[in-house]
Short mmCIF file of N, CA and C in Angstrom, two decimals:
data_model
loop_
_atom_site.label_atom_id
_atom_site.label_comp_id
_atom_site.label_asym_id
_atom_site.label_seq_id
_atom_site.Cartn_x
_atom_site.Cartn_y
_atom_site.Cartn_z
N MET A 52 -35.58 10.03 -46.79
CA MET A 52 -35.96 8.85 -46.05
C MET A 52 -35.96 9.20 -44.56
N LEU A 53 -37.00 8.79 -43.88
CA LEU A 53 -37.18 9.10 -42.46
C LEU A 53 -35.98 8.70 -41.62
N PHE A 54 -35.48 7.48 -41.80
CA PHE A 54 -34.43 6.99 -40.93
C PHE A 54 -33.06 7.58 -41.25
N ARG A 55 -32.92 8.24 -42.37
CA ARG A 55 -31.66 8.93 -42.67
C ARG A 55 -31.40 9.97 -41.58
N SER A 56 -32.46 10.69 -41.17
CA SER A 56 -32.27 11.71 -40.15
C SER A 56 -32.10 11.11 -38.76
N LEU A 57 -32.70 9.94 -38.51
CA LEU A 57 -32.58 9.31 -37.21
C LEU A 57 -31.30 8.50 -37.06
N LEU A 58 -30.77 7.99 -38.16
CA LEU A 58 -29.56 7.18 -38.14
C LEU A 58 -28.56 7.74 -39.17
N PRO A 59 -28.07 8.96 -38.95
CA PRO A 59 -27.20 9.56 -39.96
C PRO A 59 -25.87 8.83 -40.09
N ALA A 60 -25.31 8.91 -41.27
CA ALA A 60 -24.02 8.27 -41.53
C ALA A 60 -22.96 8.79 -40.57
N GLU A 61 -23.05 10.06 -40.18
CA GLU A 61 -22.07 10.64 -39.26
C GLU A 61 -22.10 9.93 -37.90
N ALA A 62 -23.30 9.58 -37.44
CA ALA A 62 -23.41 8.89 -36.16
C ALA A 62 -22.77 7.51 -36.25
N PHE A 63 -23.01 6.81 -37.36
CA PHE A 63 -22.40 5.50 -37.52
C PHE A 63 -20.89 5.61 -37.63
N ALA A 64 -20.40 6.62 -38.31
CA ALA A 64 -18.95 6.81 -38.43
C ALA A 64 -18.34 7.07 -37.05
N LEU A 65 -19.03 7.86 -36.22
CA LEU A 65 -18.57 8.12 -34.86
C LEU A 65 -18.52 6.83 -34.05
N TYR A 66 -19.58 6.05 -34.12
CA TYR A 66 -19.59 4.77 -33.40
C TYR A 66 -18.46 3.87 -33.90
N ARG A 67 -18.23 3.88 -35.19
CA ARG A 67 -17.19 3.03 -35.80
C ARG A 67 -15.82 3.38 -35.24
N ARG A 68 -15.55 4.67 -35.05
CA ARG A 68 -14.25 5.11 -34.53
C ARG A 68 -14.01 4.61 -33.11
N HIS A 69 -15.07 4.39 -32.36
CA HIS A 69 -14.93 3.96 -30.97
C HIS A 69 -14.98 2.44 -30.78
N LEU A 70 -15.22 1.72 -31.87
CA LEU A 70 -15.23 0.26 -31.78
C LEU A 70 -13.81 -0.29 -31.70
N ARG A 71 -13.61 -1.26 -30.82
CA ARG A 71 -12.34 -1.98 -30.78
C ARG A 71 -12.35 -3.00 -31.90
N PRO A 72 -11.20 -3.48 -32.31
CA PRO A 72 -11.18 -4.55 -33.32
C PRO A 72 -12.01 -5.75 -32.82
N GLY A 73 -12.87 -6.20 -33.68
CA GLY A 73 -13.75 -7.30 -33.32
C GLY A 73 -14.96 -6.86 -32.50
N GLY A 74 -15.10 -5.56 -32.26
CA GLY A 74 -16.21 -5.05 -31.47
C GLY A 74 -17.53 -5.14 -32.22
N ILE A 75 -18.60 -4.94 -31.48
CA ILE A 75 -19.94 -5.05 -32.05
C ILE A 75 -20.70 -3.76 -31.79
N LEU A 76 -21.35 -3.27 -32.82
CA LEU A 76 -22.27 -2.14 -32.70
C LEU A 76 -23.66 -2.72 -32.85
N ALA A 77 -24.43 -2.69 -31.77
CA ALA A 77 -25.78 -3.25 -31.78
C ALA A 77 -26.80 -2.12 -31.91
N VAL A 78 -27.75 -2.30 -32.79
CA VAL A 78 -28.80 -1.32 -33.01
C VAL A 78 -30.15 -2.01 -32.79
N ASN A 79 -30.94 -1.47 -31.88
CA ASN A 79 -32.26 -2.02 -31.61
C ASN A 79 -33.29 -1.28 -32.46
N ILE A 80 -34.04 -2.01 -33.22
CA ILE A 80 -35.08 -1.43 -34.06
C ILE A 80 -36.41 -1.99 -33.59
N SER A 81 -37.31 -1.12 -33.17
CA SER A 81 -38.60 -1.60 -32.68
C SER A 81 -39.76 -1.06 -33.50
N ASN A 82 -39.49 -0.53 -34.66
CA ASN A 82 -40.54 0.02 -35.51
C ASN A 82 -41.13 -1.09 -36.37
N ARG A 83 -42.45 -1.26 -36.33
CA ARG A 83 -43.10 -2.31 -37.12
C ARG A 83 -43.56 -1.81 -38.48
N HIS A 84 -43.45 -0.50 -38.73
CA HIS A 84 -44.05 0.07 -39.93
C HIS A 84 -43.05 0.35 -41.05
N VAL A 85 -41.78 0.47 -40.74
CA VAL A 85 -40.77 0.81 -41.74
C VAL A 85 -39.63 -0.19 -41.63
N ASP A 86 -39.05 -0.57 -42.76
CA ASP A 86 -37.94 -1.52 -42.77
C ASP A 86 -36.64 -0.78 -42.44
N ALA A 87 -36.45 -0.45 -41.16
CA ALA A 87 -35.26 0.28 -40.74
C ALA A 87 -34.02 -0.61 -40.79
N ALA A 88 -34.20 -1.93 -40.73
CA ALA A 88 -33.05 -2.83 -40.79
C ALA A 88 -32.29 -2.65 -42.10
N ARG A 89 -33.01 -2.37 -43.17
CA ARG A 89 -32.37 -2.14 -44.47
C ARG A 89 -31.45 -0.93 -44.40
N VAL A 90 -31.87 0.12 -43.72
CA VAL A 90 -31.08 1.34 -43.58
C VAL A 90 -29.84 1.06 -42.74
N VAL A 91 -30.00 0.32 -41.66
CA VAL A 91 -28.86 -0.02 -40.79
C VAL A 91 -27.85 -0.85 -41.57
N ARG A 92 -28.34 -1.82 -42.35
CA ARG A 92 -27.42 -2.64 -43.16
C ARG A 92 -26.66 -1.79 -44.17
N ALA A 93 -27.34 -0.84 -44.78
CA ALA A 93 -26.69 0.05 -45.75
C ALA A 93 -25.63 0.92 -45.08
N GLN A 94 -25.93 1.44 -43.90
CA GLN A 94 -24.96 2.27 -43.16
C GLN A 94 -23.73 1.44 -42.80
N ALA A 95 -23.94 0.21 -42.36
CA ALA A 95 -22.83 -0.67 -42.00
C ALA A 95 -21.97 -0.96 -43.22
N ALA A 96 -22.61 -1.27 -44.34
CA ALA A 96 -21.85 -1.56 -45.57
C ALA A 96 -21.03 -0.35 -46.01
N ALA A 97 -21.60 0.84 -45.88
CA ALA A 97 -20.88 2.06 -46.27
C ALA A 97 -19.62 2.25 -45.44
N LEU A 98 -19.59 1.73 -44.22
CA LEU A 98 -18.42 1.86 -43.35
C LEU A 98 -17.53 0.63 -43.39
N GLY A 99 -17.85 -0.30 -44.28
CA GLY A 99 -17.04 -1.50 -44.40
C GLY A 99 -17.27 -2.50 -43.28
N LEU A 100 -18.39 -2.39 -42.60
CA LEU A 100 -18.73 -3.31 -41.51
C LEU A 100 -19.65 -4.41 -42.03
N THR A 101 -19.65 -5.52 -41.36
CA THR A 101 -20.56 -6.60 -41.68
C THR A 101 -21.78 -6.45 -40.79
N ALA A 102 -22.95 -6.49 -41.39
CA ALA A 102 -24.18 -6.33 -40.62
C ALA A 102 -24.91 -7.66 -40.53
N TYR A 103 -25.35 -7.98 -39.35
CA TYR A 103 -26.20 -9.14 -39.11
C TYR A 103 -27.50 -8.62 -38.54
N THR A 104 -28.59 -9.11 -39.05
CA THR A 104 -29.87 -8.67 -38.52
C THR A 104 -30.61 -9.85 -37.93
N TYR A 105 -31.30 -9.58 -36.86
CA TYR A 105 -32.15 -10.57 -36.23
C TYR A 105 -33.52 -9.93 -36.11
N ALA A 106 -34.51 -10.56 -36.65
CA ALA A 106 -35.87 -10.00 -36.59
C ALA A 106 -36.73 -10.90 -35.73
N ALA A 107 -37.22 -10.34 -34.67
CA ALA A 107 -38.17 -11.05 -33.82
C ALA A 107 -39.56 -10.62 -34.26
N ASN A 108 -39.99 -11.16 -35.37
CA ASN A 108 -41.26 -10.75 -35.96
C ASN A 108 -42.43 -11.50 -35.37
N GLY A 109 -42.24 -12.03 -34.22
CA GLY A 109 -43.34 -12.71 -33.57
C GLY A 109 -43.45 -14.16 -33.98
N TYR A 110 -44.38 -14.80 -33.36
CA TYR A 110 -44.64 -16.21 -33.59
C TYR A 110 -45.76 -16.33 -34.62
N ARG A 111 -45.49 -17.02 -35.71
CA ARG A 111 -46.44 -17.16 -36.81
C ARG A 111 -46.62 -18.65 -37.13
N PRO A 112 -47.50 -19.31 -36.39
CA PRO A 112 -47.67 -20.74 -36.66
C PRO A 112 -48.38 -20.98 -37.99
N GLU A 113 -47.98 -22.05 -38.65
CA GLU A 113 -48.68 -22.47 -39.87
C GLU A 113 -50.01 -23.08 -39.44
N PRO A 114 -51.10 -22.72 -40.11
CA PRO A 114 -52.39 -23.32 -39.74
C PRO A 114 -52.38 -24.84 -40.00
N GLU A 115 -52.88 -25.56 -39.03
CA GLU A 115 -53.00 -27.01 -39.13
C GLU A 115 -54.38 -27.34 -39.71
N ALA A 116 -54.41 -28.19 -40.72
CA ALA A 116 -55.69 -28.56 -41.35
C ALA A 116 -56.54 -29.39 -40.40
N VAL A 117 -57.83 -29.10 -40.42
CA VAL A 117 -58.79 -29.88 -39.63
C VAL A 117 -59.78 -30.54 -40.58
N THR A 118 -60.23 -31.72 -40.21
CA THR A 118 -61.17 -32.47 -41.03
C THR A 118 -62.48 -32.62 -40.27
N PRO A 119 -63.58 -32.26 -40.92
CA PRO A 119 -64.87 -32.41 -40.24
C PRO A 119 -65.21 -33.88 -40.02
N VAL A 120 -65.88 -34.12 -38.90
CA VAL A 120 -66.47 -35.42 -38.62
C VAL A 120 -67.95 -35.14 -38.48
N GLY A 121 -68.71 -35.59 -39.46
CA GLY A 121 -70.12 -35.23 -39.52
C GLY A 121 -70.22 -33.73 -39.83
N ARG A 122 -70.89 -33.02 -38.96
CA ARG A 122 -71.09 -31.58 -39.19
C ARG A 122 -70.33 -30.72 -38.19
N THR A 123 -69.25 -31.30 -37.63
CA THR A 123 -68.44 -30.53 -36.68
C THR A 123 -66.95 -30.75 -36.93
N VAL A 124 -66.19 -29.79 -36.43
CA VAL A 124 -64.72 -29.87 -36.41
C VAL A 124 -64.32 -29.83 -34.95
N SER A 125 -63.39 -30.67 -34.55
CA SER A 125 -62.92 -30.67 -33.17
C SER A 125 -61.42 -30.49 -33.13
N VAL A 126 -60.98 -29.70 -32.14
CA VAL A 126 -59.56 -29.44 -31.93
C VAL A 126 -59.25 -29.71 -30.46
N PRO A 127 -58.37 -30.68 -30.17
CA PRO A 127 -58.03 -30.96 -28.78
C PRO A 127 -57.25 -29.79 -28.16
N ILE A 128 -57.60 -29.43 -26.93
CA ILE A 128 -56.95 -28.28 -26.30
C ILE A 128 -56.14 -28.65 -25.05
N ASP A 129 -56.29 -29.86 -24.55
CA ASP A 129 -55.60 -30.23 -23.31
C ASP A 129 -54.09 -30.07 -23.41
N ALA A 130 -53.50 -30.42 -24.53
CA ALA A 130 -52.04 -30.35 -24.68
C ALA A 130 -51.55 -28.98 -25.13
N MET A 131 -52.45 -28.04 -25.36
CA MET A 131 -52.04 -26.70 -25.80
C MET A 131 -51.32 -25.95 -24.69
N GLU A 132 -50.29 -25.24 -25.07
CA GLU A 132 -49.52 -24.43 -24.13
C GLU A 132 -50.29 -23.15 -23.81
N THR A 133 -50.35 -22.79 -22.55
CA THR A 133 -51.04 -21.57 -22.13
C THR A 133 -50.35 -20.34 -22.72
N GLY A 134 -51.17 -19.43 -23.26
CA GLY A 134 -50.65 -18.17 -23.80
C GLY A 134 -50.04 -18.27 -25.19
N ARG A 135 -50.17 -19.39 -25.84
CA ARG A 135 -49.57 -19.59 -27.17
C ARG A 135 -50.66 -19.65 -28.23
N LEU A 136 -50.41 -18.97 -29.34
CA LEU A 136 -51.32 -18.93 -30.47
C LEU A 136 -51.26 -20.24 -31.26
N TYR A 137 -52.44 -20.80 -31.54
CA TYR A 137 -52.56 -21.98 -32.39
C TYR A 137 -53.51 -21.61 -33.53
N LYS A 138 -53.16 -22.02 -34.74
CA LYS A 138 -54.00 -21.74 -35.91
C LYS A 138 -54.41 -23.03 -36.59
N PHE A 139 -55.61 -22.99 -37.16
CA PHE A 139 -56.16 -24.13 -37.87
C PHE A 139 -56.82 -23.64 -39.14
N VAL A 140 -57.00 -24.55 -40.10
CA VAL A 140 -57.68 -24.18 -41.34
C VAL A 140 -58.69 -25.26 -41.70
N TYR A 141 -59.88 -24.80 -42.01
CA TYR A 141 -60.98 -25.64 -42.47
C TYR A 141 -61.14 -25.37 -43.96
N ARG A 142 -61.19 -26.42 -44.76
CA ARG A 142 -61.34 -26.27 -46.20
C ARG A 142 -62.82 -26.18 -46.56
N GLY A 143 -63.31 -24.95 -46.68
CA GLY A 143 -64.71 -24.75 -47.05
C GLY A 143 -64.91 -24.95 -48.54
N SER A 144 -66.15 -24.98 -48.97
CA SER A 144 -66.44 -25.21 -50.39
C SER A 144 -66.08 -24.00 -51.26
N HIS A 145 -66.02 -22.80 -50.67
CA HIS A 145 -65.70 -21.59 -51.44
C HIS A 145 -64.34 -21.01 -51.09
N ALA A 146 -63.89 -21.22 -49.86
CA ALA A 146 -62.61 -20.65 -49.43
C ALA A 146 -62.15 -21.35 -48.16
N PRO A 147 -60.83 -21.44 -47.98
CA PRO A 147 -60.33 -21.96 -46.71
C PRO A 147 -60.64 -20.94 -45.60
N VAL A 148 -60.98 -21.42 -44.44
CA VAL A 148 -61.28 -20.56 -43.29
C VAL A 148 -60.25 -20.86 -42.20
N ARG A 149 -59.45 -19.84 -41.87
CA ARG A 149 -58.49 -19.98 -40.78
C ARG A 149 -59.15 -19.54 -39.48
N PHE A 150 -58.85 -20.27 -38.42
CA PHE A 150 -59.31 -19.83 -37.11
C PHE A 150 -58.19 -20.05 -36.11
N LEU A 151 -58.28 -19.32 -35.00
CA LEU A 151 -57.23 -19.38 -34.00
C LEU A 151 -57.79 -19.77 -32.65
N VAL A 152 -56.93 -20.36 -31.86
CA VAL A 152 -57.28 -20.82 -30.51
C VAL A 152 -56.14 -20.43 -29.59
N VAL A 153 -56.49 -19.85 -28.42
CA VAL A 153 -55.49 -19.51 -27.41
C VAL A 153 -56.06 -19.91 -26.05
N LYS A 154 -55.26 -20.65 -25.29
CA LYS A 154 -55.63 -20.99 -23.91
C LYS A 154 -55.02 -19.90 -23.02
N LEU A 155 -55.86 -19.16 -22.31
CA LEU A 155 -55.40 -18.06 -21.47
C LEU A 155 -54.97 -18.55 -20.09
N ALA A 156 -54.19 -17.74 -19.41
CA ALA A 156 -53.67 -18.09 -18.08
C ALA A 156 -54.78 -18.31 -17.06
N ASP A 157 -55.92 -17.63 -17.25
CA ASP A 157 -57.02 -17.78 -16.29
C ASP A 157 -57.87 -19.04 -16.56
N GLY A 158 -57.42 -19.85 -17.55
CA GLY A 158 -58.12 -21.09 -17.85
C GLY A 158 -59.11 -21.00 -19.00
N ARG A 159 -59.49 -19.77 -19.38
CA ARG A 159 -60.41 -19.64 -20.51
C ARG A 159 -59.69 -20.01 -21.80
N VAL A 160 -60.47 -20.44 -22.76
CA VAL A 160 -59.97 -20.72 -24.10
C VAL A 160 -60.71 -19.78 -25.04
N VAL A 161 -59.95 -18.98 -25.82
CA VAL A 161 -60.58 -18.05 -26.75
C VAL A 161 -60.39 -18.57 -28.17
N ILE A 162 -61.46 -18.48 -28.95
CA ILE A 162 -61.48 -19.01 -30.30
C ILE A 162 -62.10 -17.95 -31.19
N ALA A 163 -61.51 -17.72 -32.36
CA ALA A 163 -62.05 -16.73 -33.28
C ALA A 163 -61.54 -17.02 -34.69
N VAL A 164 -62.16 -16.38 -35.65
CA VAL A 164 -61.70 -16.46 -37.04
C VAL A 164 -60.39 -15.68 -37.13
N ASP A 165 -59.46 -16.14 -37.95
CA ASP A 165 -58.15 -15.49 -38.12
C ASP A 165 -58.27 -14.33 -39.10
N ALA A 166 -59.23 -13.44 -38.83
CA ALA A 166 -59.47 -12.25 -39.66
C ALA A 166 -60.36 -11.31 -38.85
N CYS A 167 -60.34 -10.04 -39.22
CA CYS A 167 -61.25 -9.09 -38.58
C CYS A 167 -62.22 -8.57 -39.64
N SER A 168 -63.19 -7.79 -39.21
CA SER A 168 -64.18 -7.28 -40.16
C SER A 168 -63.74 -5.98 -40.81
N ILE A 169 -62.57 -5.46 -40.45
CA ILE A 169 -62.09 -4.18 -41.00
C ILE A 169 -61.01 -4.39 -42.06
N CYS A 170 -59.98 -5.17 -41.71
CA CYS A 170 -58.80 -5.32 -42.56
C CYS A 170 -58.96 -6.46 -43.56
N PRO A 171 -58.12 -6.48 -44.60
CA PRO A 171 -58.06 -7.67 -45.46
C PRO A 171 -57.69 -8.88 -44.60
N PRO A 172 -58.07 -10.08 -45.00
CA PRO A 172 -57.92 -11.27 -44.16
C PRO A 172 -56.49 -11.83 -44.12
N LEU A 173 -55.56 -11.02 -43.63
CA LEU A 173 -54.17 -11.46 -43.54
C LEU A 173 -53.89 -12.23 -42.25
N GLY A 174 -54.75 -12.05 -41.27
CA GLY A 174 -54.61 -12.81 -40.03
C GLY A 174 -53.80 -12.08 -38.97
N TYR A 175 -53.33 -12.85 -38.01
CA TYR A 175 -52.64 -12.33 -36.83
C TYR A 175 -51.41 -13.17 -36.54
N HIS A 176 -50.46 -12.57 -35.85
CA HIS A 176 -49.34 -13.31 -35.30
C HIS A 176 -49.21 -12.91 -33.84
N GLN A 177 -48.35 -13.60 -33.11
CA GLN A 177 -48.20 -13.35 -31.69
C GLN A 177 -46.88 -12.66 -31.41
N GLU A 178 -46.93 -11.58 -30.65
CA GLU A 178 -45.73 -10.91 -30.15
C GLU A 178 -45.88 -10.81 -28.64
N GLY A 179 -45.12 -11.63 -27.93
CA GLY A 179 -45.24 -11.67 -26.47
C GLY A 179 -46.61 -12.16 -26.07
N SER A 180 -47.31 -11.36 -25.27
CA SER A 180 -48.63 -11.77 -24.80
C SER A 180 -49.75 -11.13 -25.60
N GLN A 181 -49.43 -10.60 -26.78
CA GLN A 181 -50.45 -9.97 -27.62
C GLN A 181 -50.50 -10.61 -28.99
N LEU A 182 -51.67 -10.48 -29.62
CA LEU A 182 -51.77 -10.78 -31.04
C LEU A 182 -51.55 -9.47 -31.77
N VAL A 183 -51.05 -9.54 -32.99
CA VAL A 183 -50.84 -8.35 -33.80
C VAL A 183 -51.43 -8.60 -35.17
N CYS A 184 -52.24 -7.66 -35.66
CA CYS A 184 -52.85 -7.78 -36.98
C CYS A 184 -51.76 -7.72 -38.04
N ASP A 185 -51.77 -8.67 -38.97
CA ASP A 185 -50.77 -8.70 -40.03
C ASP A 185 -51.01 -7.65 -41.10
N ASN A 186 -52.15 -6.97 -41.06
CA ASN A 186 -52.41 -5.91 -42.02
C ASN A 186 -52.08 -4.54 -41.44
N CYS A 187 -52.66 -4.19 -40.32
CA CYS A 187 -52.51 -2.83 -39.79
C CYS A 187 -51.58 -2.74 -38.58
N ASN A 188 -51.04 -3.86 -38.13
CA ASN A 188 -50.13 -3.92 -36.98
C ASN A 188 -50.78 -3.52 -35.67
N ALA A 189 -52.08 -3.55 -35.58
CA ALA A 189 -52.76 -3.21 -34.33
C ALA A 189 -52.51 -4.31 -33.31
N PRO A 190 -52.06 -3.94 -32.11
CA PRO A 190 -51.90 -4.95 -31.06
C PRO A 190 -53.27 -5.29 -30.47
N ILE A 191 -53.50 -6.57 -30.24
CA ILE A 191 -54.78 -7.06 -29.73
C ILE A 191 -54.51 -7.86 -28.46
N SER A 192 -55.16 -7.49 -27.38
CA SER A 192 -55.05 -8.26 -26.14
C SER A 192 -55.68 -9.63 -26.37
N MET A 193 -55.00 -10.67 -25.96
CA MET A 193 -55.56 -12.01 -26.14
C MET A 193 -56.87 -12.16 -25.39
N ALA A 194 -57.02 -11.43 -24.31
CA ALA A 194 -58.27 -11.50 -23.54
C ALA A 194 -59.45 -10.94 -24.30
N SER A 195 -59.20 -10.13 -25.33
CA SER A 195 -60.30 -9.56 -26.11
C SER A 195 -60.63 -10.38 -27.36
N VAL A 196 -59.89 -11.46 -27.59
CA VAL A 196 -60.18 -12.32 -28.74
C VAL A 196 -61.58 -12.89 -28.57
N GLY A 197 -62.36 -12.79 -29.63
CA GLY A 197 -63.74 -13.27 -29.58
C GLY A 197 -64.74 -12.19 -29.24
N LEU A 198 -64.26 -10.99 -28.88
CA LEU A 198 -65.16 -9.87 -28.64
C LEU A 198 -65.36 -9.12 -29.95
N VAL A 199 -66.51 -8.54 -30.13
CA VAL A 199 -66.84 -7.84 -31.36
C VAL A 199 -66.22 -6.44 -31.34
N GLY A 200 -65.71 -6.00 -32.50
CA GLY A 200 -65.30 -4.62 -32.65
C GLY A 200 -63.84 -4.42 -32.97
N GLY A 201 -63.59 -3.29 -33.61
CA GLY A 201 -62.22 -2.90 -33.95
C GLY A 201 -61.53 -3.94 -34.81
N CYS A 202 -60.27 -4.12 -34.56
CA CYS A 202 -59.47 -5.08 -35.31
C CYS A 202 -59.41 -6.43 -34.59
N ASN A 203 -60.32 -6.65 -33.66
CA ASN A 203 -60.37 -7.95 -32.98
C ASN A 203 -60.73 -9.05 -33.97
N PRO A 204 -60.15 -10.24 -33.77
CA PRO A 204 -60.57 -11.37 -34.61
C PRO A 204 -62.08 -11.60 -34.47
N VAL A 205 -62.72 -11.92 -35.57
CA VAL A 205 -64.18 -12.12 -35.59
C VAL A 205 -64.56 -13.31 -34.71
N PRO A 206 -65.54 -13.12 -33.83
CA PRO A 206 -65.97 -14.23 -32.96
C PRO A 206 -66.47 -15.43 -33.77
N LEU A 207 -66.30 -16.59 -33.20
CA LEU A 207 -66.72 -17.84 -33.83
C LEU A 207 -67.45 -18.65 -32.77
N ALA A 208 -68.67 -19.08 -33.09
CA ALA A 208 -69.45 -19.88 -32.15
C ALA A 208 -68.78 -21.23 -31.96
N THR A 209 -68.52 -21.57 -30.71
CA THR A 209 -67.85 -22.83 -30.40
C THR A 209 -68.41 -23.41 -29.10
N ALA A 210 -68.04 -24.63 -28.85
CA ALA A 210 -68.33 -25.27 -27.56
C ALA A 210 -67.07 -26.02 -27.15
N ILE A 211 -66.87 -26.14 -25.86
CA ILE A 211 -65.75 -26.92 -25.35
C ILE A 211 -66.32 -28.13 -24.64
N ARG A 212 -65.94 -29.31 -25.18
CA ARG A 212 -66.44 -30.58 -24.63
C ARG A 212 -65.31 -31.59 -24.56
N ASP A 213 -65.19 -32.25 -23.46
CA ASP A 213 -64.24 -33.35 -23.33
C ASP A 213 -62.82 -32.98 -23.77
N GLY A 214 -62.36 -31.80 -23.38
CA GLY A 214 -61.00 -31.37 -23.70
C GLY A 214 -60.78 -30.97 -25.14
N SER A 215 -61.85 -30.66 -25.87
CA SER A 215 -61.72 -30.23 -27.26
C SER A 215 -62.64 -29.05 -27.55
N VAL A 216 -62.20 -28.20 -28.45
CA VAL A 216 -63.06 -27.15 -28.99
C VAL A 216 -63.84 -27.78 -30.12
N THR A 217 -65.16 -27.58 -30.14
CA THR A 217 -66.00 -28.11 -31.20
C THR A 217 -66.67 -26.95 -31.92
N ILE A 218 -66.59 -26.98 -33.25
CA ILE A 218 -67.16 -25.91 -34.08
C ILE A 218 -68.04 -26.55 -35.13
N ASP A 219 -69.25 -26.02 -35.29
CA ASP A 219 -70.13 -26.49 -36.36
C ASP A 219 -69.59 -26.04 -37.70
N THR A 220 -69.61 -26.95 -38.68
CA THR A 220 -69.11 -26.58 -40.00
C THR A 220 -69.97 -25.47 -40.62
N ALA A 221 -71.24 -25.37 -40.23
CA ALA A 221 -72.10 -24.29 -40.75
C ALA A 221 -71.54 -22.92 -40.35
N ASP A 222 -70.99 -22.82 -39.14
CA ASP A 222 -70.39 -21.55 -38.69
C ASP A 222 -69.11 -21.25 -39.45
N LEU A 223 -68.34 -22.29 -39.72
CA LEU A 223 -67.12 -22.10 -40.51
C LEU A 223 -67.46 -21.75 -41.95
N ASP A 224 -68.48 -22.40 -42.50
CA ASP A 224 -68.93 -22.07 -43.87
C ASP A 224 -69.37 -20.63 -43.95
N ALA A 225 -70.07 -20.15 -42.91
CA ALA A 225 -70.53 -18.76 -42.91
C ALA A 225 -69.37 -17.78 -42.88
N ALA A 226 -68.24 -18.19 -42.30
CA ALA A 226 -67.07 -17.31 -42.21
C ALA A 226 -66.27 -17.24 -43.52
N GLN A 227 -66.62 -18.09 -44.50
CA GLN A 227 -65.89 -18.08 -45.77
C GLN A 227 -65.91 -16.71 -46.44
N SER A 228 -66.99 -15.96 -46.24
CA SER A 228 -67.10 -14.64 -46.88
C SER A 228 -66.01 -13.69 -46.43
N LEU A 229 -65.43 -13.90 -45.25
CA LEU A 229 -64.33 -13.04 -44.79
C LEU A 229 -63.05 -13.28 -45.58
N PHE A 230 -62.94 -14.46 -46.21
CA PHE A 230 -61.72 -14.84 -46.91
C PHE A 230 -61.84 -14.80 -48.44
N THR A 231 -62.98 -14.33 -48.93
CA THR A 231 -63.15 -14.21 -50.39
C THR A 231 -63.22 -12.74 -50.77
N ALA A 232 -62.78 -12.45 -51.96
CA ALA A 232 -62.75 -11.03 -52.42
C ALA A 232 -64.10 -10.54 -52.84
#
């Protein structure tokens, strides 16, 4: 196991000897690809220590359902927090279509499908000021949301009117193919 060499039992035993009663040994894990927390918990248990883990796996909002009015869907943006990821879901006839909205610090609002054209449609979550693909862990600048290419969320035709994002249901229906096998 990779982390056996990076976090050997001998190192944990050494740290344990230097802990005062009631002391804390904190381990920072920043790897998104391997469950290193499991290894740290096992090392702690082997030394008779209690392990607590805290995972800052980013912000993962539940998509809010939207209902079409006529042939459009509208999402109010005035109350949205700048720099925060918002997700919505449209119930298409063949598949639900998730889309995301982010209000940027420069005042722009970026809107895209919650999927890319490369990875399976697992979507994105937010870590700090970036989006991260839930499939390949690629970090995506929020400023590039809506641009074509790579693991960027697929662009979605929208209009902003009267403090709301408006999307034609035909565009959402066309995006259903991204969410079907």
